[in-house]
Short mmCIF file of C-alpha atoms in Angstrom, two decimals:
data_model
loop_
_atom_site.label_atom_id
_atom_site.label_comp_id
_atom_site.label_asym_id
_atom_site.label_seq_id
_atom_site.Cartn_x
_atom_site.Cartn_y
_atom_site.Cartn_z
CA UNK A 270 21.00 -15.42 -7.23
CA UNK A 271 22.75 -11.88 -7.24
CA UNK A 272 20.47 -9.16 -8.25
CA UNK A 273 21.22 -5.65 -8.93
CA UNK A 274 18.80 -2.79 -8.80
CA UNK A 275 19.71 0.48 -11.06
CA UNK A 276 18.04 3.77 -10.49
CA UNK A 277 18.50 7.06 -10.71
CA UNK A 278 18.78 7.91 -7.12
CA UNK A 279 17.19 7.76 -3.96
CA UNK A 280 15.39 10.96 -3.11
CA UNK A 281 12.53 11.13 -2.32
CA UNK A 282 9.96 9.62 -5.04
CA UNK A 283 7.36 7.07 -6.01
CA UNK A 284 9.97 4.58 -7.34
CA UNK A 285 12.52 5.34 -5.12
CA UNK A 286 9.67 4.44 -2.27
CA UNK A 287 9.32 1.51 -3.86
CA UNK A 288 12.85 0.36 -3.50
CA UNK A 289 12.82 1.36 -0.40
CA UNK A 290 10.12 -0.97 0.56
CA UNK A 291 10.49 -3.65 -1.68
CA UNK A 292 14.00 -4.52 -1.71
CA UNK A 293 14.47 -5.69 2.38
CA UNK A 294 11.64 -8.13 2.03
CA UNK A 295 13.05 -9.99 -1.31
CA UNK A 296 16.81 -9.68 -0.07
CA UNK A 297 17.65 -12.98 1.58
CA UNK A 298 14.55 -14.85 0.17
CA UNK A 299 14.78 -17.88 -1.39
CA UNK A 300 18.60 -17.07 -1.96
CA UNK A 301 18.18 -13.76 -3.79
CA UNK A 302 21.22 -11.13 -2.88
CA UNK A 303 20.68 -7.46 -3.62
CA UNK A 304 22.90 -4.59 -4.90
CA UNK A 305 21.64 -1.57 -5.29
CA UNK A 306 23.55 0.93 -8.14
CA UNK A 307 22.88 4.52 -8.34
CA UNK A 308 23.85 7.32 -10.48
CA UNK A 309 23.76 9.90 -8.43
CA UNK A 310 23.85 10.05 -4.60
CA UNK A 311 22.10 13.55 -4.25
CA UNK A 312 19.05 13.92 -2.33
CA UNK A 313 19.50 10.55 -0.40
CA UNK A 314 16.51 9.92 1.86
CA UNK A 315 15.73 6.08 1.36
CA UNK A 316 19.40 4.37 1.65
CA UNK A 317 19.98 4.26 5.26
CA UNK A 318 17.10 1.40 5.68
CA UNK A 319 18.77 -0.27 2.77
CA UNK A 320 21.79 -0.70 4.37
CA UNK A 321 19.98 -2.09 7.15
CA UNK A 322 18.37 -4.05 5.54
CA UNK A 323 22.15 -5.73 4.44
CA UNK A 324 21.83 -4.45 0.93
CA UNK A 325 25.22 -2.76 -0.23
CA UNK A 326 25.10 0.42 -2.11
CA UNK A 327 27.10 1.58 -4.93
CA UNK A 328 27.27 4.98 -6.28
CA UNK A 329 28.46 5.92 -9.92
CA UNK A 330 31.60 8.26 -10.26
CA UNK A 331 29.99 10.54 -12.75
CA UNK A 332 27.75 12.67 -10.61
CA UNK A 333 25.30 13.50 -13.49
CA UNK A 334 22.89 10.72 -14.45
CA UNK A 335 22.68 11.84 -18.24
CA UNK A 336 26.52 11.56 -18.80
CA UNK A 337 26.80 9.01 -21.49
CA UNK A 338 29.90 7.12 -19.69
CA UNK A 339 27.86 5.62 -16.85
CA UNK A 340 27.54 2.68 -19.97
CA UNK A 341 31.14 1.75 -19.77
CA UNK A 342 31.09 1.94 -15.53
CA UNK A 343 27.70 -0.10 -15.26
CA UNK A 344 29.68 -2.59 -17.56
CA UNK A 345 32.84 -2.58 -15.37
CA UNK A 346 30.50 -3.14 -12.22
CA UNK A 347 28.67 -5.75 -14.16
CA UNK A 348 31.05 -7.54 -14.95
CA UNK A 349 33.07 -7.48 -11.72
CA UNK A 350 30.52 -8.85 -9.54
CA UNK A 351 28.90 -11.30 -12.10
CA UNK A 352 25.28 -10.27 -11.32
CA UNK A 353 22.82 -12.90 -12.47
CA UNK A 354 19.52 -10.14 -12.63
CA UNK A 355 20.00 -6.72 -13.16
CA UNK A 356 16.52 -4.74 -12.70
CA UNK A 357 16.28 -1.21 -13.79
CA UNK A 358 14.07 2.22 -13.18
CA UNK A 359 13.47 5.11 -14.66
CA UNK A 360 15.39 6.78 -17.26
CA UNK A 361 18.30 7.23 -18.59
CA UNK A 362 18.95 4.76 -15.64
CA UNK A 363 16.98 2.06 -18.66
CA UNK A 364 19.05 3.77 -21.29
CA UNK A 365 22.72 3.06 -19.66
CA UNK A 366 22.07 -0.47 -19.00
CA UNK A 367 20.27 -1.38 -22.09
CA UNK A 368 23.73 0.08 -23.84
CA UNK A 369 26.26 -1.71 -21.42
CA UNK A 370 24.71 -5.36 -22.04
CA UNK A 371 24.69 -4.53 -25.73
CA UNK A 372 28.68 -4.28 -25.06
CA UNK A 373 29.13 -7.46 -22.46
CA UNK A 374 30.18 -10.61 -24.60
CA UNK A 375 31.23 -13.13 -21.92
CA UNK A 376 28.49 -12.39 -19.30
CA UNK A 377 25.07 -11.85 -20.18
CA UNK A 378 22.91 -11.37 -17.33
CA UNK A 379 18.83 -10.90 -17.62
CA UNK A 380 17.60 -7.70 -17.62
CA UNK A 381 14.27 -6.50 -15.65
CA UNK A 382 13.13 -2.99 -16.22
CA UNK A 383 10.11 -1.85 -14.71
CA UNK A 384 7.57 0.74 -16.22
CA UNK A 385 6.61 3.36 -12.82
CA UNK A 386 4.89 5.57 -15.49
CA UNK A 387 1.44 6.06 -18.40
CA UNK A 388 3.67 8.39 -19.73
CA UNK A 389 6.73 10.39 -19.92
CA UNK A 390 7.95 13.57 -22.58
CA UNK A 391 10.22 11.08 -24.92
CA UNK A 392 6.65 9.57 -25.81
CA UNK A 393 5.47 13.01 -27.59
CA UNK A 394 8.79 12.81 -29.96
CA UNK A 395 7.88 10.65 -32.78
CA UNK A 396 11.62 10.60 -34.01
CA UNK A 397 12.35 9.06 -30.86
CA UNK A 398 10.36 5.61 -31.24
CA UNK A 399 13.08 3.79 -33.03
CA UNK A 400 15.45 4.17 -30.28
CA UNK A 401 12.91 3.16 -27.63
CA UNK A 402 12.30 0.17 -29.64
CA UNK A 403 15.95 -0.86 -29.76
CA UNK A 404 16.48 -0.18 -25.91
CA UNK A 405 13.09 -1.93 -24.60
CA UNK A 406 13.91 -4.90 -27.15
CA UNK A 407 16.57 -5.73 -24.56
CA UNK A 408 15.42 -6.30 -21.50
CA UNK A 409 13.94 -9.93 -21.06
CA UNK A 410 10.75 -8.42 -19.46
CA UNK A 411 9.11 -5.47 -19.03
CA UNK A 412 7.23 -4.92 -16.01
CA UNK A 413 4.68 -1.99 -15.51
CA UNK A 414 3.05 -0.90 -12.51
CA UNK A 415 -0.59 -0.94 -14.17
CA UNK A 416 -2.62 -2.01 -17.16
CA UNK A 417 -3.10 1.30 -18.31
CA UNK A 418 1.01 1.95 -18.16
CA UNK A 419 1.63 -1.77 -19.99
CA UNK A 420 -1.21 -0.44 -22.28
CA UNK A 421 0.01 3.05 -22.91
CA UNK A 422 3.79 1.40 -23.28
CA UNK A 423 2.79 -1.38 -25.99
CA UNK A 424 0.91 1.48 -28.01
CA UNK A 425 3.94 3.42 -28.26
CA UNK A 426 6.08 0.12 -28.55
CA UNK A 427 4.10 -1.61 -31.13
CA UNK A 428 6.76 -4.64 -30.24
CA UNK A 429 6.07 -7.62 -33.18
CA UNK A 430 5.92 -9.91 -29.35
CA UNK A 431 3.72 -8.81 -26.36
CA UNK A 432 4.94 -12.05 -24.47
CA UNK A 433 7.59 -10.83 -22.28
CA UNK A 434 5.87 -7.28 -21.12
CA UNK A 435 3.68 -7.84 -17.94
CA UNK A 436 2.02 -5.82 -15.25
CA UNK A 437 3.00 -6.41 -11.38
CA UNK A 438 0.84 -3.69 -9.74
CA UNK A 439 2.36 -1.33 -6.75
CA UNK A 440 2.14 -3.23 -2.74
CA UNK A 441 2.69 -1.57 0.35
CA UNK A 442 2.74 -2.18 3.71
CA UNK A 443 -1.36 -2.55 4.23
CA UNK A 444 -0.60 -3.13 8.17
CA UNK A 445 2.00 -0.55 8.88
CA UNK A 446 -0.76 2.06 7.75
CA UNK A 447 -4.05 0.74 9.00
CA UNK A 448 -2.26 0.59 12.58
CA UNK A 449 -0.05 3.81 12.94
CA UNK A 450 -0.65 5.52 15.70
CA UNK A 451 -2.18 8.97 14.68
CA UNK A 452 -1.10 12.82 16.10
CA UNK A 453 -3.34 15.33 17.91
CA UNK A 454 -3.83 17.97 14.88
CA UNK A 455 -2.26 20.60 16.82
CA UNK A 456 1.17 18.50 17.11
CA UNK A 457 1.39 19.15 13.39
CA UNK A 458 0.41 22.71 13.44
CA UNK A 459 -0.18 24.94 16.91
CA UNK A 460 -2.74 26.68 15.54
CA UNK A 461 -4.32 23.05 14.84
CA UNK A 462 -7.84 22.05 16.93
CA UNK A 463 -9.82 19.08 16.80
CA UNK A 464 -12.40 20.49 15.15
CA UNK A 465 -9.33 21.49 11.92
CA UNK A 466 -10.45 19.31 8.94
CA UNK A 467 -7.11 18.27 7.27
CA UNK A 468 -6.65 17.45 3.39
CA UNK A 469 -3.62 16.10 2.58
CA UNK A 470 -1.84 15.65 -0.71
CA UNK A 471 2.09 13.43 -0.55
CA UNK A 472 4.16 13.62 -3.85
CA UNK A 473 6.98 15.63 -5.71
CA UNK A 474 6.06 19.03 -6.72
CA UNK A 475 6.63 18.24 -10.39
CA UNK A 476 4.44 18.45 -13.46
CA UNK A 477 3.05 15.06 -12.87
CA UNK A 478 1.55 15.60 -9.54
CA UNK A 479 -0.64 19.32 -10.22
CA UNK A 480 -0.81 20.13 -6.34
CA UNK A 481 -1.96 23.69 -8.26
CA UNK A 482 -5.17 22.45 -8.75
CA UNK A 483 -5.84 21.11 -5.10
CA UNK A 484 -4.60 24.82 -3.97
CA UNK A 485 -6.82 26.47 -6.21
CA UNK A 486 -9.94 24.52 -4.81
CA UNK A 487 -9.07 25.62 -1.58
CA UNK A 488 -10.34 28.88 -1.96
CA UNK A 489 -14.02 27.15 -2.60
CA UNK A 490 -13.45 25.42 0.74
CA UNK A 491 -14.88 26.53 4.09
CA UNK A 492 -12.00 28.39 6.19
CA UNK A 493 -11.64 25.33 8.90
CA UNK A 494 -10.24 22.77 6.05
CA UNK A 495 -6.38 23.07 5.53
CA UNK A 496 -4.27 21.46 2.83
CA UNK A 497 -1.33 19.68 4.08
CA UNK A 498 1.33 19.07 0.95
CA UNK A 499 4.25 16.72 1.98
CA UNK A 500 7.36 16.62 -0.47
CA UNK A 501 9.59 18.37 -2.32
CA UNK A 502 10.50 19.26 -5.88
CA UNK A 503 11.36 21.80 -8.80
CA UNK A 504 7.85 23.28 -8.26
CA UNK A 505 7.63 23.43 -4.90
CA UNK A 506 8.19 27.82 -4.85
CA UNK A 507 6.07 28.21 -7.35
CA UNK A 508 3.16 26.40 -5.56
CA UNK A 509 4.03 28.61 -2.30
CA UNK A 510 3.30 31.81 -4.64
CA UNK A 511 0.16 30.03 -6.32
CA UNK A 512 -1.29 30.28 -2.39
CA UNK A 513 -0.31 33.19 -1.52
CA UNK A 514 -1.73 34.90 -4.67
CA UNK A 515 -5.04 33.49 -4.63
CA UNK A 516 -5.67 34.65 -0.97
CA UNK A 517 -5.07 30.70 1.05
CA UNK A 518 -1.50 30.91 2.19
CA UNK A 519 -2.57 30.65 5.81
CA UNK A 520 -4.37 27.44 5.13
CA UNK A 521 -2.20 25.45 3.08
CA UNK A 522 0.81 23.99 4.67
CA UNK A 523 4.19 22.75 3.08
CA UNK A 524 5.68 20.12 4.82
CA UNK A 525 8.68 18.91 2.81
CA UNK A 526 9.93 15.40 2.91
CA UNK A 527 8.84 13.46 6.05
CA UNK A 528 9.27 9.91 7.33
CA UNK A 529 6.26 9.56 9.27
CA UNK A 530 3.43 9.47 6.22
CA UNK A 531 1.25 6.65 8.33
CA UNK A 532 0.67 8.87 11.28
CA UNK A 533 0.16 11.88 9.35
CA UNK A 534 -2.53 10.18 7.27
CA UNK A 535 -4.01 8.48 9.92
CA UNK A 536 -4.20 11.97 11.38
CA UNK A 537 -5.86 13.69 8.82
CA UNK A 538 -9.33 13.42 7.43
CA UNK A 539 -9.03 13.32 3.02
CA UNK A 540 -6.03 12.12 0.86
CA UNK A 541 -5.85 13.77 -2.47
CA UNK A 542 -4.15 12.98 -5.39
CA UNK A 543 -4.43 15.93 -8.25
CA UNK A 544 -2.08 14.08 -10.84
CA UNK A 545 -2.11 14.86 -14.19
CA UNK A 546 -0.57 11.63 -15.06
CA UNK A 547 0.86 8.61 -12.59
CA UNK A 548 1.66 4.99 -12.89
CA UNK A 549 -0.05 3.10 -9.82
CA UNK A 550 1.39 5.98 -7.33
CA UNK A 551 2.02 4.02 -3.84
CA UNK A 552 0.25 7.15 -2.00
CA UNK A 553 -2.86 6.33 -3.42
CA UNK A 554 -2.65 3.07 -1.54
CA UNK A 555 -1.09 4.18 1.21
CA UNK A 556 -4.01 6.88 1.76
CA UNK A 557 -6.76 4.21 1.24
CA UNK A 558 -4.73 1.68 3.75
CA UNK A 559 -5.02 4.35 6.69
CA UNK A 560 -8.88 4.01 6.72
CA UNK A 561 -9.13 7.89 4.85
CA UNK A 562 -12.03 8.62 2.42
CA UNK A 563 -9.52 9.47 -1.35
CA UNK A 564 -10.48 11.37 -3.94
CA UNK A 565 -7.98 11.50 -7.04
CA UNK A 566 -8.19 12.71 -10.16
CA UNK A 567 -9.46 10.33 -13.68
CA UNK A 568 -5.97 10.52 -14.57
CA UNK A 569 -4.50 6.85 -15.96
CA UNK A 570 -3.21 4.86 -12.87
CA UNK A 571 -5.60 6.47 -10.73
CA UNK A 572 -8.71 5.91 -12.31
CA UNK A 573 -8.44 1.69 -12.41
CA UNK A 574 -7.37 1.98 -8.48
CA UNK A 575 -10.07 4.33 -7.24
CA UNK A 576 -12.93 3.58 -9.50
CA UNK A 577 -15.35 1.90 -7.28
CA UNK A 578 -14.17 2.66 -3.98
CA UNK A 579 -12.58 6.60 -3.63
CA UNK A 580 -13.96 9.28 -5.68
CA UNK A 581 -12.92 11.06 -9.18
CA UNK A 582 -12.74 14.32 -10.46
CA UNK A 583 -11.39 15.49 -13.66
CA UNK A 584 -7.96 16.08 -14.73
CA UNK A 585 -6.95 20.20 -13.45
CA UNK A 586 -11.01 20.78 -12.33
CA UNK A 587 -10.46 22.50 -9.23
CA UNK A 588 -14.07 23.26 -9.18
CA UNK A 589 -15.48 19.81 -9.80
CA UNK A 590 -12.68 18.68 -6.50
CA UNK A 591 -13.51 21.36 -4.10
CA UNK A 592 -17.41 19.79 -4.39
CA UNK A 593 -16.16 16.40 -4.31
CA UNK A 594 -14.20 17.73 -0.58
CA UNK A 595 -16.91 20.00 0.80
CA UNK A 596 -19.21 16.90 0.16
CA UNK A 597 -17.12 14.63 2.29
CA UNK A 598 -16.83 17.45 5.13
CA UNK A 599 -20.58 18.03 5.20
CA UNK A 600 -21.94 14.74 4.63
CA UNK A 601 -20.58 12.26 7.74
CA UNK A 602 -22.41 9.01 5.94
CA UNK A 603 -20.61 9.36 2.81
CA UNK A 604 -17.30 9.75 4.55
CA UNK A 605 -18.15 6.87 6.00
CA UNK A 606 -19.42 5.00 2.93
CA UNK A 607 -15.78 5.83 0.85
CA UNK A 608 -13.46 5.65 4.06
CA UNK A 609 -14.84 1.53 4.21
CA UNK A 610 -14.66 1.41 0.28
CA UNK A 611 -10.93 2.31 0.08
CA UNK A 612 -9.86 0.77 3.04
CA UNK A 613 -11.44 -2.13 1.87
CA UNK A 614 -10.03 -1.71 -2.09
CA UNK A 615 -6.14 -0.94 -0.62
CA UNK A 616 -6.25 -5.02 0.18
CA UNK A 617 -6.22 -5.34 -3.44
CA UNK A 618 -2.19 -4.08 -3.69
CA UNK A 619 -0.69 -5.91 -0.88
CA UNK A 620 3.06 -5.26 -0.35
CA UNK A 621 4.13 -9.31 -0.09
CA UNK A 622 1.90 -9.99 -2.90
CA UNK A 623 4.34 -7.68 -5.27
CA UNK A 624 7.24 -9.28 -3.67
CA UNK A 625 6.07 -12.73 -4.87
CA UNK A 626 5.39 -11.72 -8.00
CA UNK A 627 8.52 -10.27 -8.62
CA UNK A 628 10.43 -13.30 -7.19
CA UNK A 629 8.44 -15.38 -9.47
CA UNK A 630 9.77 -13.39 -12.57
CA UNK A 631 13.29 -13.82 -11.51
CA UNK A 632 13.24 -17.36 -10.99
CA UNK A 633 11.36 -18.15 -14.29
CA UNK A 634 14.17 -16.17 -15.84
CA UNK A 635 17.26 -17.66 -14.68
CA UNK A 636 15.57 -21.02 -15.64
CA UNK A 637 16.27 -19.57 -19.40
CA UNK A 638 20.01 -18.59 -18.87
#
């Protein structure tokens, strides 16, 4: 079975991350072979363990991911290496390959897309259903990362058949993070003692994510607790000013893109997640799998992973999370209490469990061709 995967690109992100994990562990089973197709090589931190992994990589000519004639190279590379699955994320990634099926007569493979989001802008532009509706109705399923995103999708949708849009929720790599090896504090930072508490925060500074609101609690924090925020993004400099205005610059600490997230979490004491909107974000997990007390906000696709077993705050409340955080710091049985709760909850989203699921999907489908 050849299987191509079309995204965007692979910097650093949630759904990139994904690839990056998922795709080694499905190629070569139960005669799957992956391709991975990208629009844009900029801002490539995930490929080099794809390629070790034995996946190829192909790159689009076109450099810009919203020029219109990826649809007639995706067909060309379609068509050239007859793939049996193609599986698509994120947008316009979705849009091009929706449009160069619509053009292939001869060889019609099955389309996969998979929803990584409860929401995204298109969905506030009512003039923009219709053509939704025409580029979902052709991919032969849908797959979303959580009930609320199938739920929020199918609203929007309104599709006359619910039959081929399921939810496969987010793995990852439960063992890899309960078992890194953790730093001394003060190999992150020199200034760094034992006694630091560390809060950390991993994700794109983008809309989505609201670090803002995590910096803004941190001047209702006592002066031992730093913020560690890993990533990058379009609102990375703006977040660096947000500190420095409100008086916590030396206290919150930018760390760009990393590849060592399971010792830095098993180093540090809280995982936040501030979103203002996610899918089933992979940090979440990754935060309760390292044995860390979480604390996320009631946004969809964190709420249905945390409820129970982290703790919630309201969307932007920086108040109502700097309690939440000075409760954990002052109250060692209730660190305790959560820390068991999540670790215990982040069994739930199991990395080979998604890769089962999604082999499952493909070999149902090509039963149909």
């Amino acid at each position: 079975m050849k299987v191509l995967h079309v995204i965007n690109s692979l910097k650093a992100g949630g759904a990139e991350k994904l690839i990056e994990d998922l795709l080694p562990r499905m190629n070569g089973r139960d005669g799957i072979q992956i391709d991975v197709l990208l629009l844009t090589n900029d801002g490539n931190v995930f490929g080099k363990s794809l390629i070790e992994a034995g996946i190829s990589i192909y790159v689009a000519p076109l450099k810009s991911i919203y020029n219109p004639l990826n649809i007639i190279y995706l067909r060309w590379h379609i068509l050239k290496h007859k793939y049996d699955m193609i599986h698509v994320h994120l947008f316009p990634a979705s849009y091009w390959v929706a449009m160069s099926k619509r053009s292939i007569l001869a060889w019609k493979p099955k389309l996969v897309l998979t929803e990584h989001s409860t929401h995204n802008k298109r969905r506030e532009k009512w003039y923009l259903r219709g053509l939704e509706k025409f580029v979902y109705s052709t991919y032969d399923r849908v797959i979303s990362v959580s009930k609320q995103a199938q739920e929020n999708l199918v609203r929007w949708l309104n599709p006359a058949d619910n039959s081929k849009f399921l939810v496969i929720e987010n793995g990852v790599d439960i063992e890899k993070f309960a078992q890194a090896e953790p730093y001394k504090k003060s190999e992150i930072c020199d200034s760094f003692s034992d006694d630091t508490k560390l809060i950390c925060m991993v994700g794109r500074f983008t809309e989505a994510k609201d670090q803002a609101t995590l910096i803004k609690a941190m001047t209702k924090i006592p002066d031992n607790v730093h913020l560690l925020l890993v990533g990058e993004g379009p609102l990375k400099e703006e977040n660096k000013a947000l500190s420095k205005e409100i008086g916590v610059k030396d206290r919150v600490h930018f760390l760009g893109f990393r590849n060592d997230i399971p010792r830095i979490l098993k180093t540090i004491d809280i995982f936040v997640l501030s979103s203002n909107w996610e899918g089933l974000p992979l940090a979440l997990v990754e935060g309760m799998a390292s044995g860390k007390p979480v604390i996320g906000s009631n946004a969809p696709g964190i709420k249905e992973v945390l409820t129970g077993a982290g703790l919630l705050f309201h969307v932007g409340n920086s108040d109502e999370l700097a309690r939440e955080i000075n409760e954990l710091v002052c109250e060692k049985s209730k660190y305790e209490d959560i820390s068991r709760k999540c670790q215990e909850r982040a069994s739930n989203y199991s990395l080979e469990k998604m890769v089962e699921r999604y082999v499952s999907v493909y070999t149902e489908l090509l039963k149909t061709r």
